[in-house]
Structure formats: structure tokens, C-alpha cells
Coordinates of C-alpha atoms and ligand atoms in Angstrom, one line a residue:
M1 CA 0.0 0.2 0.1
G2 CA 1.3 3.4 -0.9
D3 CA 1.3 6.5 1.0
I4 CA -1.6 9.2 0.8
Q5 CA 0.9 11.7 0.2
D6 CA 1.3 10.1 -3.3
V7 CA -2.4 10.4 -4.0
E8 CA -3.1 12.9 -6.8
T9 CA -5.5 15.6 -5.8
I10 CA -8.0 17.9 -7.6
T11 CA -9.4 21.0 -6.8
I12 CA -13.2 21.9 -7.0
N13 CA -12.3 24.3 -10.2
A14 CA -10.5 21.8 -11.7
L15 CA -13.1 19.1 -11.3
K16 CA -15.7 21.6 -13.0
E17 CA -13.4 21.5 -16.1
L18 CA -13.0 17.7 -16.2
N19 CA -14.8 15.6 -18.9
S20 CA -16.0 12.0 -18.9
F21 CA -15.2 11.1 -15.4
L22 CA -16.5 9.0 -12.5
L23 CA -17.4 11.0 -9.3
V24 CA -17.6 8.7 -6.2
D25 CA -18.8 9.8 -2.8
V26 CA -17.2 7.6 -0.4
R27 CA -18.6 8.7 2.8
E28 CA -20.9 6.7 4.9
S29 CA -24.6 6.4 4.0
H30 CA -25.7 8.4 7.2
E31 CA -23.6 11.3 5.7
F32 CA -25.4 11.4 2.5
A33 CA -28.4 13.0 4.5
N34 CA -26.7 16.2 3.9
G35 CA -26.7 15.9 0.1
T36 CA -24.1 15.1 -2.2
I37 CA -22.4 16.5 -5.3
P38 CA -24.8 16.3 -8.3
G39 CA -24.0 13.2 -10.5
A40 CA -22.0 11.5 -7.7
L41 CA -22.1 7.8 -7.2
T42 CA -22.9 7.5 -3.4
L43 CA -21.0 4.2 -3.1
G44 CA -19.4 4.6 0.5
R45 CA -15.9 3.1 1.2
G46 CA -16.8 -0.5 2.3
F47 CA -17.4 -2.1 -0.9
L48 CA -16.1 0.6 -3.4
E49 CA -13.5 -1.9 -5.1
I50 CA -16.4 -4.6 -5.5
E51 CA -18.8 -2.0 -6.8
L52 CA -16.4 -0.6 -9.4
K53 CA -15.6 -4.2 -10.6
N54 CA -19.3 -5.0 -10.8
R55 CA -19.5 -1.7 -13.1
Q56 CA -16.5 -3.0 -15.2
I57 CA -14.9 0.2 -14.7
E58 CA -11.8 0.2 -17.1
L59 CA -8.5 0.5 -15.0
D60 CA -7.7 3.7 -16.9
H61 CA -11.0 5.4 -16.6
P62 CA -10.6 8.6 -14.7
I63 CA -12.4 8.4 -11.0
V64 CA -12.6 11.4 -8.7
L65 CA -13.4 10.4 -5.0
F66 CA -14.5 12.5 -2.3
C67 CA -15.4 12.3 1.1
A68 CA -16.4 15.0 4.0
S69 CA -12.9 16.9 4.1
G70 CA -10.5 15.0 1.5
L71 CA -8.7 12.7 4.0
R72 CA -10.7 9.7 3.8
S73 CA -11.1 9.8 0.1
K74 CA -7.1 9.8 -0.3
Y75 CA -7.1 6.2 1.9
A76 CA -10.2 5.1 -0.7
A77 CA -7.9 6.0 -3.6
L78 CA -4.8 4.0 -2.3
G79 CA -7.1 0.9 -2.2
L80 CA -7.9 1.5 -5.9
I81 CA -4.4 2.2 -6.9
A82 CA -3.5 -1.0 -5.5
L83 CA -5.9 -2.8 -7.6
N84 CA -4.2 -0.9 -10.7
F85 CA -6.4 1.8 -11.3
V86 CA -4.3 4.5 -12.7
N87 CA -6.5 7.8 -12.9
I88 CA -7.5 8.3 -9.4
Y89 CA -8.1 11.5 -7.8
S90 CA -9.2 12.8 -4.3
L91 CA -11.0 16.2 -4.1
E92 CA -9.4 18.8 -2.1
G93 CA -11.5 19.7 0.6
G94 CA -14.3 17.2 0.1
F95 CA -18.0 17.7 0.1
E96 CA -17.6 20.4 3.0
A97 CA -15.5 22.5 0.4
W98 CA -17.8 22.0 -2.1
K99 CA -20.8 23.2 0.0
A100 CA -19.0 26.0 1.4
G101 CA -18.1 27.2 -2.0
G102 CA -21.9 27.8 -2.7
N103 CA -21.9 24.9 -5.2
S104 CA -25.2 22.8 -6.0
V105 CA -26.1 20.0 -3.7
E106 CA -28.3 16.9 -4.6
Q107 CA -30.8 16.6 -2.0
P108 CA -31.2 13.4 0.1
S109 CA -34.6 12.6 -1.6
T110 CA -32.9 11.9 -4.5
I111 CA -30.4 9.3 -2.7
L112 CA -31.3 5.8 -2.0
S113 CA -31.5 4.7 1.5
Q114 CA -29.3 1.7 2.7
T115 CA -32.8 -0.4 2.9
E116 CA -33.3 0.7 -0.8
K117 CA -29.8 -0.1 -1.8
N118 CA -30.3 -3.6 -0.4
R119 CA -33.6 -4.1 -2.0
Y120 CA -32.5 -2.9 -5.5
A121 CA -28.9 -4.3 -5.2
R122 CA -29.3 -6.5 -8.2
H123 CA -30.3 -3.6 -10.3
I124 CA -27.7 -1.3 -9.0
S125 CA -25.0 -4.0 -9.8
L126 CA -25.9 -4.0 -13.5
K127 CA -24.0 -2.0 -15.7
D128 CA -26.8 -0.9 -17.5
I129 CA -28.8 0.3 -14.6
G130 CA -26.7 1.1 -11.6
L131 CA -27.7 3.7 -8.9
H132 CA -28.7 6.4 -11.2
G133 CA -30.8 4.0 -13.3
Q134 CA -32.6 2.8 -10.2
L135 CA -33.2 6.5 -9.1
K136 CA -34.7 6.9 -12.8
I137 CA -37.1 4.0 -12.2
M138 CA -38.0 5.4 -8.5
K139 CA -39.1 8.8 -10.3
S140 CA -41.1 7.1 -12.9
K141 CA -44.8 7.1 -13.2
I142 CA -46.6 4.3 -15.0
L143 CA -50.3 3.8 -15.8
V144 CA -51.2 0.2 -16.0
I145 CA -54.8 -0.3 -17.5
G146 CA -56.4 -3.6 -16.7
A147 CA -55.6 -5.9 -13.5
G148 CA -56.2 -9.2 -15.4
G149 CA -53.8 -11.7 -16.8
L150 CA -51.3 -9.2 -18.5
G151 CA -51.8 -6.7 -15.7
S152 CA -50.9 -9.2 -13.1
S153 CA -47.3 -10.2 -14.1
C154 CA -46.8 -6.5 -15.3
L155 CA -47.8 -5.0 -12.2
L156 CA -46.0 -7.3 -9.9
Y157 CA -42.7 -6.8 -11.5
L158 CA -43.0 -2.9 -12.0
T159 CA -43.7 -3.0 -8.3
A160 CA -40.9 -5.1 -7.4
A161 CA -38.6 -3.0 -9.7
G162 CA -39.2 0.0 -7.5
V163 CA -41.4 2.1 -10.0
G164 CA -42.0 5.2 -8.2
E165 CA -45.7 5.8 -9.1
I166 CA -48.0 3.2 -10.4
A167 CA -51.8 3.8 -11.3
I168 CA -54.0 0.8 -11.7
V169 CA -57.2 1.2 -13.9
D170 CA -59.8 -1.6 -13.5
H171 CA -63.6 -1.9 -13.0
D172 CA -64.1 -5.6 -12.6
I173 CA -64.4 -7.9 -9.4
V174 CA -62.3 -10.8 -8.8
D175 CA -64.0 -14.1 -10.1
L176 CA -62.8 -17.7 -9.2
G177 CA -62.2 -18.1 -13.2
N178 CA -59.7 -15.2 -13.0
L179 CA -57.4 -17.0 -10.8
Q180 CA -56.1 -19.5 -13.5
R181 CA -53.8 -16.6 -14.8
Q182 CA -54.4 -13.5 -12.7
V183 CA -51.9 -14.3 -10.1
I184 CA -52.1 -10.8 -8.4
H185 CA -55.4 -11.8 -6.9
N186 CA -56.0 -14.8 -4.8
E187 CA -58.9 -16.8 -3.1
T188 CA -59.2 -14.4 -0.1
M189 CA -60.2 -11.5 -2.5
L190 CA -62.9 -13.2 -4.6
Q191 CA -65.9 -10.7 -5.3
K192 CA -63.7 -7.9 -4.3
K193 CA -62.8 -5.1 -6.7
K194 CA -59.8 -6.1 -8.8
V195 CA -58.1 -2.5 -8.2
E196 CA -58.2 -3.2 -4.4
S197 CA -57.2 -6.8 -4.6
A198 CA -54.2 -5.6 -6.6
L199 CA -53.4 -2.8 -4.3
H200 CA -53.3 -5.2 -1.4
T201 CA -50.9 -7.7 -3.0
L202 CA -48.7 -4.9 -4.4
K203 CA -48.4 -3.1 -1.0
A204 CA -47.4 -6.2 0.7
L205 CA -44.5 -6.8 -2.0
N206 CA -43.3 -3.1 -1.8
S207 CA -44.6 -0.6 0.6
G208 CA -42.3 2.1 -0.5
I209 CA -43.8 2.9 -4.0
K210 CA -47.1 5.2 -4.5
I211 CA -50.0 3.2 -6.0
K212 CA -53.2 4.8 -7.1
I213 CA -56.2 2.8 -8.1
I214 CA -58.9 4.0 -10.3
D215 CA -62.1 2.2 -10.4
V216 CA -63.5 3.0 -13.8
A217 CA -64.1 1.1 -17.0
I218 CA -61.9 2.8 -19.8
N219 CA -63.8 4.6 -22.6
T220 CA -63.1 7.4 -25.2
K221 CA -64.6 9.9 -23.0
N222 CA -62.7 9.2 -19.7
I223 CA -59.4 8.2 -21.1
Q224 CA -57.6 11.4 -21.9
P225 CA -57.4 13.1 -18.4
I226 CA -56.5 9.6 -16.7
L227 CA -53.3 9.2 -18.8
E228 CA -51.9 13.1 -18.6
D229 CA -50.1 12.4 -15.3
Y230 CA -48.0 9.4 -16.3
D231 CA -45.0 8.6 -18.2
I232 CA -45.6 5.6 -19.8
I233 CA -49.0 4.0 -20.4
I234 CA -49.5 0.1 -20.5
D235 CA -52.4 -1.3 -22.2
C236 CA -53.4 -4.5 -20.3
T237 CA -56.9 -4.7 -21.3
D238 CA -58.5 -7.6 -23.1
N239 CA -61.1 -5.9 -25.5
F240 CA -60.9 -3.9 -28.6
N241 CA -62.9 -0.9 -27.6
A242 CA -60.5 0.0 -24.8
R243 CA -57.5 -0.9 -26.8
Y244 CA -58.5 1.6 -29.7
A245 CA -59.5 4.2 -27.1
I246 CA -56.2 3.9 -25.2
N247 CA -54.1 3.9 -28.5
D248 CA -56.0 7.0 -29.7
A249 CA -55.7 9.0 -26.5
A250 CA -51.9 8.1 -26.0
V251 CA -51.3 9.2 -29.7
K252 CA -53.0 12.7 -29.0
A253 CA -51.0 13.2 -25.6
N254 CA -47.8 11.9 -27.3
K255 CA -47.4 9.4 -24.4
P256 CA -45.1 6.1 -24.9
L257 CA -47.8 3.1 -25.2
I258 CA -47.0 -0.6 -24.7
S259 CA -49.8 -2.9 -25.9
A260 CA -50.4 -6.6 -25.7
A261 CA -53.0 -9.1 -26.4
V262 CA -53.4 -12.7 -25.9
Q263 CA -55.6 -15.5 -27.3
Q264 CA -55.1 -19.4 -26.6
F265 CA -51.4 -20.2 -26.7
T266 CA -50.5 -17.0 -28.5
G267 CA -50.2 -13.1 -28.1
H268 CA -48.4 -10.2 -29.3
V269 CA -46.8 -6.9 -27.7
M270 CA -45.8 -3.8 -29.5
A271 CA -44.9 -0.3 -28.4
R272 CA -44.8 3.3 -29.6
T273 CA -42.3 5.5 -27.9
Q274 CA -41.7 8.2 -30.8
P275 CA -44.2 10.6 -32.4
Y276 CA -43.3 9.4 -35.9
S277 CA -43.6 5.8 -35.1
P278 CA -46.8 3.3 -36.3
C279 CA -49.4 3.2 -33.7
Y280 CA -51.7 0.3 -33.0
R281 CA -54.1 1.6 -35.4
C282 CA -51.5 1.4 -38.2
I283 CA -51.4 -2.1 -37.7
Y284 CA -55.0 -3.2 -36.9
P285 CA -56.8 -0.2 -38.4
E286 CA -60.3 -1.2 -37.3
A287 CA -61.4 -4.1 -34.9
P288 CA -62.5 -7.4 -36.4
P289 CA -65.9 -8.3 -36.2
T290 CA -66.9 -9.8 -32.7
T291 CA -67.5 -13.1 -34.6
L292 CA -63.9 -13.3 -35.6
S293 CA -62.5 -12.1 -32.4
P294 CA -63.6 -14.4 -29.8
S295 CA -62.5 -13.4 -26.1
C296 CA -60.6 -15.4 -23.6
S297 CA -63.9 -16.6 -22.0
E298 CA -65.3 -18.0 -25.4
N299 CA -62.2 -19.3 -26.8
G300 CA -59.9 -20.0 -23.7
V301 CA -56.3 -18.8 -23.0
V302 CA -53.4 -20.8 -21.4
G303 CA -52.7 -18.9 -18.2
I304 CA -49.1 -18.6 -18.8
I305 CA -49.3 -16.5 -22.1
P306 CA -50.5 -13.3 -20.4
G307 CA -47.9 -13.9 -17.5
I308 CA -45.1 -14.0 -20.1
L309 CA -46.3 -11.1 -22.3
G310 CA -47.3 -8.8 -19.3
L311 CA -43.7 -9.2 -18.2
H312 CA -42.4 -8.4 -21.7
Q313 CA -44.7 -5.1 -21.3
A314 CA -42.9 -4.5 -17.8
N315 CA -39.4 -5.0 -19.4
E316 CA -40.1 -2.7 -22.1
A317 CA -41.2 0.1 -19.7
L318 CA -38.2 -0.3 -17.8
K319 CA -36.0 -0.1 -21.0
I320 CA -38.0 3.0 -21.9
I321 CA -37.5 4.7 -18.6
L322 CA -33.6 3.7 -18.6
N323 CA -33.3 4.5 -22.4
I324 CA -31.2 1.5 -22.7
G325 CA -31.4 -1.7 -25.4
D326 CA -33.6 -2.1 -28.3
T327 CA -37.3 -1.2 -27.7
L328 CA -40.1 -2.8 -29.6
D329 CA -40.7 0.9 -31.0
G330 CA -42.0 0.2 -34.7
K331 CA -42.1 -3.6 -34.0
L332 CA -44.5 -6.4 -33.2
F333 CA -43.4 -9.3 -31.1
K334 CA -45.4 -12.2 -31.7
L335 CA -45.2 -15.5 -29.3
D336 CA -46.8 -18.9 -29.9
L337 CA -46.1 -21.0 -26.7
L338 CA -47.7 -24.1 -28.2
N339 CA -45.0 -24.4 -30.9
N340 CA -42.2 -22.4 -29.3
K341 CA -42.2 -20.0 -32.2
Y342 CA -41.7 -16.0 -31.8
Q343 CA -41.5 -13.3 -34.6
L344 CA -40.1 -9.9 -34.4
L345 CA -41.9 -8.1 -37.3
E346 CA -41.1 -4.4 -38.5
T347 CA -44.3 -2.4 -38.6
K348 CA -45.3 0.8 -40.9
R349 CA -46.8 3.7 -40.3
R350 CA -50.1 4.1 -42.5
T351 CA -50.4 7.6 -43.9
D352 CA -54.4 7.5 -43.6
C353 CA -54.0 6.7 -39.9
L354 CA -55.0 9.2 -37.0
C355 CA -51.6 9.2 -35.9
H356 CA -50.1 10.6 -39.0
N357 CA -51.3 14.2 -38.4
Q358 CA -50.3 14.4 -34.6
Ligands
ZN401 ZN1 -51.2 5.0 -36.5

């Protein structure tokens, strides 16, 4: 181990000129309560080396460490230098000097507590999510319409992921025939409102998130004000009237929409995240006659297909929030569980569609 005299330091002014570097707060978690420097990773000192390794940080990537006054960060720097990191700096004067200089401070409300860090540890370890990604998830607001088969898995996993605010729209009650696939409900909730049953399950899973229930049947008249408050709309309904009403309202409000539908062993998922992308009506301009579109109750559905596709919807929502990976924007994902076949089809925008002039 070297000497702390040998650790390179950087002044606050020089830090402000630095580009493309990792800023790490190595203080203890209780010290974060006073805020931190904006953009800093609040990793603490205890698992610093492991955290950086998990993030696959290159050994020559510039890293600036800071603590309260600039001493502990030098010791933390020595630990990293011993692991062959070569561009390590300690911020002179630490957070106290930063704050005393009148610089902006990121408030504690945007910083994860130790409990939250434990809960979301597997997300935080992921290079594509990390602490900042988790914070993005926790600040997001998602509207899920339908607490049935698709909504069950979608809602459970969005809640587990820590989405900050979720609203659930449904007007049905829980029926015994629902429990074959609608796993958010259970036998103790029979004959209760689905929104109440879903709320009960989700609160037991993650009490830290805000859940709003909206007990209405969606139609063209009531949909628009409902979706205004949310970043992403997820259509988990099971009928064409609701699906077109939601599509048209999301297009009008220019909100990202993730739709899915299931039948027997098959189903599909699509998303529209950009104003110039095809909408649901571009692919299915009109609802088929009811004789050609039998419902789940008439034709049956294997319980697992809405489970899988509801999860696919939740995953697409997280990718949109995090701006990572390839989304289903402009694509239709079709799945056939009976024959283990899937297709990813490019979709095209129709010039005569209502979305074209939005
Ligand atoms: Zn369209």
C-alpha cells in the first residue's frame, strides 16, 4: 500500500473542467443525508472496489473520489491504486469545501437509503442500470390499464422493480375463473374489486412505492385526463374498444404506449415511443367483427401466455425509462407458446392513420 501523500488531488475548479469521469462519494450512508455533489455515485468506502468491479470500470477511467474533508478519499484512492486503477484523484476539501463554496447539492430525496440499496442491489450491480438508473425507475410514473392476466405479471414486476408511482385502472371484480392466470389476486379476494385486490398484493410486495387505484371502465370519453399524469401507458386490457381508446388517447397526448393481447397459446406485444412511429391502428386499423375475435372466455387462454407477455410489457417500460437496449418501437413481437415460435416484425406507419397528423 502506498502513502496518502502520493495520491493525486484535484481542486473543485479543476473538477468542473473535467470531462468524462466517474465521481464517487465514499462517505458513509448516514452522511449522504446532508446531500451530495450532483451526479456522484454514493458508493461508500466499504464495498468501493467490488462496486467498481461490478460496473466493469476500465482501469484507466478517470475517477474522482471525495469524502467530507478530503482525507478518507485519499485512503480510498490508495485501495484503488493497489488494484491497478491509474487515473484516481481525491477532491481537495471534499464535500464540505464543495458546499462551503456555494455549489449546488443533490438533495437526500434523490438518494437511496441503505434499505433501498439492499432491495435494489441486483439492479444497482447491473452496468445498464446502476444507482442512477434505479433512481430513474424510482422517479417514474406508469399507468397500467387492466388488472387481469397481462396486468398481473406486469404490475407485480414493476412494483418489485421500484417504479415510483403506479396507477391501476380496472372496473371488474375478482372471479374464481380469473385465478387460473391473474396471479395478482387470490382466493381471499374473490368478489372484491380487482383494483383493491391488486393494491393489497402490491403493497405487501413493496410498501415504498405510491399506488393509485382508478375504479372505472376505460372509454373514449374518460381516458384522456387519466393518462395525462403518467410517463408511460401500458395497455393490459382484453377488449378492442378499450385498446383503440387507449391507443388514440396515447397518440393524442404523445405518451409512450406498450400494448399486448393474448389468445389461446398465442399473443403479441408492441410499443410506440416516438411521435413518428406506427401506432396500434397502423397495424390493426379497425377492430375485427366480434365473430372473428372471440374473447378469452369464449375461446380459452393458457394462463402462462398473459403472464409472459405482461412481463414483456414491464421489461419494455423499464427500458424506455432507462433509455437502454432496443425497444419494441415500430415492431410487433408475436409469441406462440404451443409451438415455441416467436417473430419480431417491423411495422409501418399508415399515411391514412389518425397518428399521422399528430
Ligand atoms: Zn397509426
